[in-house]
Coordinates of C-alpha atoms in Angstrom, one line a residue:
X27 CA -63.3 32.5 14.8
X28 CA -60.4 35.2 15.8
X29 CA -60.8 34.2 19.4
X30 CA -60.9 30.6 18.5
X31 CA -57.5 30.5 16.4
X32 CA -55.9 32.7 19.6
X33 CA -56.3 30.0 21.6
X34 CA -55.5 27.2 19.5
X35 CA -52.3 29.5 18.9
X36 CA -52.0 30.1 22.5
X37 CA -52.1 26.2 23.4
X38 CA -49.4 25.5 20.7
X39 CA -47.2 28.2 21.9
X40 CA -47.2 26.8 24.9
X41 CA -46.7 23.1 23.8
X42 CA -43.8 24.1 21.9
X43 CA -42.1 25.7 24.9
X44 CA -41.5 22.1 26.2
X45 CA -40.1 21.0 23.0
X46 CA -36.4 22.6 22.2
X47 CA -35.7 15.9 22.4
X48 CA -45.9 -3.6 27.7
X49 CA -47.5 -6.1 28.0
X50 CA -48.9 -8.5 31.7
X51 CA -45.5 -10.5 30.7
X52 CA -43.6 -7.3 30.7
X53 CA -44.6 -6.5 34.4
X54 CA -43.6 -9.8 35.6
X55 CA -39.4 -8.8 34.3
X56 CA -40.1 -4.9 36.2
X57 CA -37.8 -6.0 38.6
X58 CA -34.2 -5.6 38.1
X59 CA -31.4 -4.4 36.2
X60 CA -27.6 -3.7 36.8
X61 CA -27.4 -0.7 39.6
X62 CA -24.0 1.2 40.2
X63 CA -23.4 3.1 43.6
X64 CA -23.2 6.7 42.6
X65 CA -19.9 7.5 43.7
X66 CA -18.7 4.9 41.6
X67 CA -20.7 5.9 38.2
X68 CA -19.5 3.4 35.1
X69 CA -19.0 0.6 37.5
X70 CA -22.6 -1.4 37.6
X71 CA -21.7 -3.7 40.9
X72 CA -25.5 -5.3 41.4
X73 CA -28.9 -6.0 40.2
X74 CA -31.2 -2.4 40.7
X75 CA -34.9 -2.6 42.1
X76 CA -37.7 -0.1 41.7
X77 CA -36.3 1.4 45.1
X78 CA -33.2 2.2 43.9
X79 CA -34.7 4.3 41.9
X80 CA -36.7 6.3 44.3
X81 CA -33.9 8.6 45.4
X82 CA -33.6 10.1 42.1
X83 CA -37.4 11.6 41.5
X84 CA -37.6 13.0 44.9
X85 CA -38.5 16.0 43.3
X86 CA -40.7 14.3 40.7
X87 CA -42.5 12.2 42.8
X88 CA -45.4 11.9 40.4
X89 CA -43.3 11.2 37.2
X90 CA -42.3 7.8 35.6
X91 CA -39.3 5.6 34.5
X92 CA -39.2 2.6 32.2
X93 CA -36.3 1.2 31.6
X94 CA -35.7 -1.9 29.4
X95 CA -32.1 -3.8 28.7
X96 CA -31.9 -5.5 25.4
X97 CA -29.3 -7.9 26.5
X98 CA -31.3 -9.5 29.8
X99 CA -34.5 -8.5 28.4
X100 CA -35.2 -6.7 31.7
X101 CA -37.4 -4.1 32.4
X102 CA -36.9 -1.6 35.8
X103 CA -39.6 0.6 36.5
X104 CA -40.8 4.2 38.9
X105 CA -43.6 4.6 39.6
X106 CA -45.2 0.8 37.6
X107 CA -49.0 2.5 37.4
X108 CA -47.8 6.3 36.2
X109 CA -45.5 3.8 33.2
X110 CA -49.1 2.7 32.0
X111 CA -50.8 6.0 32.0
X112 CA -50.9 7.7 28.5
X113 CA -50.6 11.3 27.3
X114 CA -50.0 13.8 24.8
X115 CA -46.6 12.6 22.9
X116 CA -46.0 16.6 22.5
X117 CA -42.6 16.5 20.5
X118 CA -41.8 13.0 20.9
X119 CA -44.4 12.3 18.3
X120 CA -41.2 14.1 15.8
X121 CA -39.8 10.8 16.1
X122 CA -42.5 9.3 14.3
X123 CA -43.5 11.9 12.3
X124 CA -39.8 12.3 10.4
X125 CA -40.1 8.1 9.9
X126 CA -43.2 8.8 8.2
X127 CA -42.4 11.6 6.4
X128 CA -39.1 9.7 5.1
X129 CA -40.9 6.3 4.1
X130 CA -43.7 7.9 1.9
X131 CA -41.5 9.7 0.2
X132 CA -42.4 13.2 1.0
X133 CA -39.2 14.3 1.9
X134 CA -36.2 12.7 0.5
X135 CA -33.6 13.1 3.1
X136 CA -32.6 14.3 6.5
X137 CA -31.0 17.6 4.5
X138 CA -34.9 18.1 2.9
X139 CA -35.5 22.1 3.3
X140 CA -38.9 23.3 3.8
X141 CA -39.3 27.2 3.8
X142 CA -40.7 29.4 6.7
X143 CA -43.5 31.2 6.0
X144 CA -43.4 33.9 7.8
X145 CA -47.0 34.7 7.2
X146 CA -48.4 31.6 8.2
X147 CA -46.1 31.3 11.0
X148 CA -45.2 34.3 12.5
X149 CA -41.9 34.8 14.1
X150 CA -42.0 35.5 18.4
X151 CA -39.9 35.5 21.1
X152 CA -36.8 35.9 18.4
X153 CA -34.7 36.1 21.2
X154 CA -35.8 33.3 23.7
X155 CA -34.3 29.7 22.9
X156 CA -35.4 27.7 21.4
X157 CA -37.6 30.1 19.5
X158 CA -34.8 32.0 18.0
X159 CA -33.8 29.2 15.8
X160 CA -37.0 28.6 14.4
X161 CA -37.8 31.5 12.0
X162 CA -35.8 30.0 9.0
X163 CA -35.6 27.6 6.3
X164 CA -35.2 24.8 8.1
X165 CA -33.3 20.8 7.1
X166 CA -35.4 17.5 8.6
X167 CA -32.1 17.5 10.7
X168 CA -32.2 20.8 11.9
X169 CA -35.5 21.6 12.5
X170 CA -35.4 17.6 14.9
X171 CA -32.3 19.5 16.6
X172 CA -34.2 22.8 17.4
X173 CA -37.8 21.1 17.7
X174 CA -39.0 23.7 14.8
X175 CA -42.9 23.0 15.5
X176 CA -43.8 24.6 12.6
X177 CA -41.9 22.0 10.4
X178 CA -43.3 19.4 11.5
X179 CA -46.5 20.9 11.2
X180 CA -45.9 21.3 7.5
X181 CA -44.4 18.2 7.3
X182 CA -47.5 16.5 8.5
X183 CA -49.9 18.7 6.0
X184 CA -47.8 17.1 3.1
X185 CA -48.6 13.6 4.3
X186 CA -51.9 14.3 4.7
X187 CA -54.4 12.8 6.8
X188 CA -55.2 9.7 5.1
X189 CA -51.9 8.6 5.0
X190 CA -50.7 9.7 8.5
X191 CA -53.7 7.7 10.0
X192 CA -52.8 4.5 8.7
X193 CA -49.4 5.1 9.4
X194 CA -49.7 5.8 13.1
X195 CA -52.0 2.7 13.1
X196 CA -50.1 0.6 11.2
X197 CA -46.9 1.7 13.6
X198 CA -48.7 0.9 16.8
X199 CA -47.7 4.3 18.1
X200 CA -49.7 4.7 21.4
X201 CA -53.4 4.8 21.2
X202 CA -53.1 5.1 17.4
X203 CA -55.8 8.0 17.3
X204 CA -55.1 10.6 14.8
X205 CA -58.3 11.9 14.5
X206 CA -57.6 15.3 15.3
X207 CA -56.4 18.0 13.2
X208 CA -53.4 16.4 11.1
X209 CA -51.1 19.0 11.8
X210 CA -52.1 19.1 15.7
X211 CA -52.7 15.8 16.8
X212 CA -49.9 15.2 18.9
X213 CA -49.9 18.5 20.8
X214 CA -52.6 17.8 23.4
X215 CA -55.2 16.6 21.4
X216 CA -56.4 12.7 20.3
X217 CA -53.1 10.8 20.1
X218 CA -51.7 9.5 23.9
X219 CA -49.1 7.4 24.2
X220 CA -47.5 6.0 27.7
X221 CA -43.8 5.6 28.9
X222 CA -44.3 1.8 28.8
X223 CA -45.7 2.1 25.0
X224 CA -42.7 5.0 24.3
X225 CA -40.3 2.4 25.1
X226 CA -41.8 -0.5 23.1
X227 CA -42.0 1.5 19.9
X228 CA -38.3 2.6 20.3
X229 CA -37.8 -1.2 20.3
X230 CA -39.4 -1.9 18.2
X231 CA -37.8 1.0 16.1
X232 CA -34.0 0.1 16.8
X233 CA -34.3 -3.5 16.1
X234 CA -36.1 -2.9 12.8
X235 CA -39.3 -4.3 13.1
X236 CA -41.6 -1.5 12.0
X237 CA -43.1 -1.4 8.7
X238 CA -41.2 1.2 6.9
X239 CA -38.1 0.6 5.1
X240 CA -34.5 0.5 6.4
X241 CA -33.8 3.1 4.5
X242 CA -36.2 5.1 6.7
X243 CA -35.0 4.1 9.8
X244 CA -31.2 4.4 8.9
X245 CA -31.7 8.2 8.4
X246 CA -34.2 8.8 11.8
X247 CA -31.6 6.6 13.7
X248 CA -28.7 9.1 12.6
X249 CA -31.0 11.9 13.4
X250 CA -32.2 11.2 16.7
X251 CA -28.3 11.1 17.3
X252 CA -28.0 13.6 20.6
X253 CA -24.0 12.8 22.3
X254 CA -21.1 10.2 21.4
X255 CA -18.0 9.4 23.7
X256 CA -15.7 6.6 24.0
X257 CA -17.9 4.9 26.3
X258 CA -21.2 5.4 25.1
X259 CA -24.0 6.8 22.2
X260 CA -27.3 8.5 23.3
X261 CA -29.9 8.9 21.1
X262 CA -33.5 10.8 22.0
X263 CA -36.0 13.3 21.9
X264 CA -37.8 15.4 24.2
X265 CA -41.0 17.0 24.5
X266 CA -43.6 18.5 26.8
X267 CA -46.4 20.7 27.2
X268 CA -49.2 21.9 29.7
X269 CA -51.5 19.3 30.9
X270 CA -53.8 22.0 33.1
X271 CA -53.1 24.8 35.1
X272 CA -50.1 24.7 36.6
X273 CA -49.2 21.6 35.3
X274 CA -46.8 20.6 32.8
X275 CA -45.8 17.6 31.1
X276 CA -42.0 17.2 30.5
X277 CA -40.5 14.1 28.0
X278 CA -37.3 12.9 27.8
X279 CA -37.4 9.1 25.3
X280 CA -34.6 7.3 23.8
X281 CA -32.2 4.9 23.9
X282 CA -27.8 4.2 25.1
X283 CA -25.6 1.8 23.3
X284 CA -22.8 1.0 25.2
X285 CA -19.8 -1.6 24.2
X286 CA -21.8 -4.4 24.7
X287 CA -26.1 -3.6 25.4
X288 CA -28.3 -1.2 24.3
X289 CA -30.8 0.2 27.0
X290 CA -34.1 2.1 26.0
X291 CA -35.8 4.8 28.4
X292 CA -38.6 6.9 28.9
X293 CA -38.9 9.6 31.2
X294 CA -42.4 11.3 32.2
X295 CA -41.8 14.1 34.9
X296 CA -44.5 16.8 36.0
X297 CA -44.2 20.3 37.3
X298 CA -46.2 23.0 38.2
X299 CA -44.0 25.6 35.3
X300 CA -42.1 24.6 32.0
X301 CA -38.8 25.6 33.8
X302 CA -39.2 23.5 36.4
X303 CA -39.4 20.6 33.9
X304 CA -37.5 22.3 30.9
X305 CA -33.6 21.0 31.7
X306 CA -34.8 18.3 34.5
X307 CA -36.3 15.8 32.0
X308 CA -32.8 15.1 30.7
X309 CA -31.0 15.7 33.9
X310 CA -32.9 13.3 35.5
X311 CA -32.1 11.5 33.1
X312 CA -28.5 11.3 33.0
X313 CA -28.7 11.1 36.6
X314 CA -30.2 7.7 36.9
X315 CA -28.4 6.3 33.8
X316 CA -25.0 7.2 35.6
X317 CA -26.8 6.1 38.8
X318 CA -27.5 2.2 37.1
X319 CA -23.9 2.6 35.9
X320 CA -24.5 2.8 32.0
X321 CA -23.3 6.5 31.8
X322 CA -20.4 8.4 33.5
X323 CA -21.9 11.6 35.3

């Protein structure tokens, strides 16, 4: 039993390290969206094609990109067959799980503190980022911020299992298995979810059509808040993990609302460390949102 609860610790340690943010007729609008030249970010001067977008995963050949814009109802796409391919949500699932915590009414608010227990979760790495930030009381909104796993953990043992497998049913979240442990289930174990099915459900969230209350959503949406400048809002979460040896996962999902669109992403890059995919999956990012012309560099 000691040397099973080592590894499961072990596995979770290491899926936490990643964390400190379609349909046939889908495929057939894969084609295009507004592209920018990249000297002239902010300035979107033509419509982009899956092979604009090629330059920008060089090193991430084996990653994905799904981009979808509200307005034109457009989808653009890297790497079409890696979009359809599901796995672990790692830390994305928080965007889910603080929905569902909200809408059944097991915690109130985004400023809802849950203690640390330092016995059951045991402080390491105190001064490594984002560990550091973990070993307190910690708010809905921080511990979303610092990607506290052991929140979310809790938070998930207070819903309980019944109710957390109906909800990610009921929400369409993926392959809607929660069948494994209710406080693990989204750190490489039963639930999967692809970059295609990331971006639906962020659809899906923003324009209100899941079945939770606004109330709900009004508080995730202000949460998931990540920058704000005169030109732009983004909004997102990462996450990440280790698929295998020497190979890790790295998330970066979300959404921009500009003056006059809102565009949703998901980003699935792989790398043989956590470092090499640790700052990259919102870099990359960035990068190709500046690149389209929706974000200045």
């Amino acid at each position: 039993m000691r040397l099973r609860a080592a590894l499961l610790n072990a596995l979770l340690l290491l899926s936490a390290l990643a964390c400190a943010t379609p349909t046939d007729a889908d495929s057939t609008r894969t084609a295009s969206t507004r592209t920018a030249d990249p000297q002239t970010q902010g300035a979107p001067a033509r419509e982009a094609s899956p092979a604009d977008l090629e330059p920008f995963f060089k090193e991430f050949p084996n990653g994905a990109f799904v981009l979808y814009d509200l307005k034109r109802d457009r989808y653009l796409r890297y790497n079409e067959a890696r979009c359809r391919e599901r796995f672990s949500p790692f830390s994305t699932f928080k965007i889910p799980n603080s929905l569902i915590g909200l809408d059944t009414g097991v915690i109130p608010d985004a400023e809802f503190v849950i203690k640390w227990d330092e016995k059951k979760y045991p402080a390491h790495d105190r001064d490594t980022l984002p560990f550091s930030a973990w070993w307190q009381d910690q708010t809905l909104r921080t511990a979303f911020k610092r990607s506290a796993v052991w929140y979310y953990r809790e938070l998930a043992l207070k819903v309980g299992e019944k109710r957390m497998r109906e909800y990610v049913r009921n929400l369409h979240y993926g392959n809607e298995d929660a069948s494994g442990p209710v406080n693990n289930f989204w750190l490489n174990s039963s639930l999967k979810i692809s970059a295609d099915e990331q971006v639906d459900f962020l659809k899906r969230l923003y324009r209100e059509e899941l079945p939770v209350s606004k109330r709900s959503l009004a508080i995730l949406k202000d949460i998931v808040k990540l920058e704000e400048t005169p030109d732009y809002k983004l909004s997102g979460k990462t996450g990440g993990g280790p698929l295998a040896e020497n190979r890790y996962l790295g998330w970066f999902v979300g959404y921009v609302e500009t003056k006059d669109n809102t565009y949703f992403f998901a980003t699935e890059i792989e790398g043989t460390t956590y470092l090499s995919i640790r700052d990259e999956r919102i870099a990359l990012t960035k990068r190709v949102l500046a690149g389209l012309g929706y974000i200045r560099g």
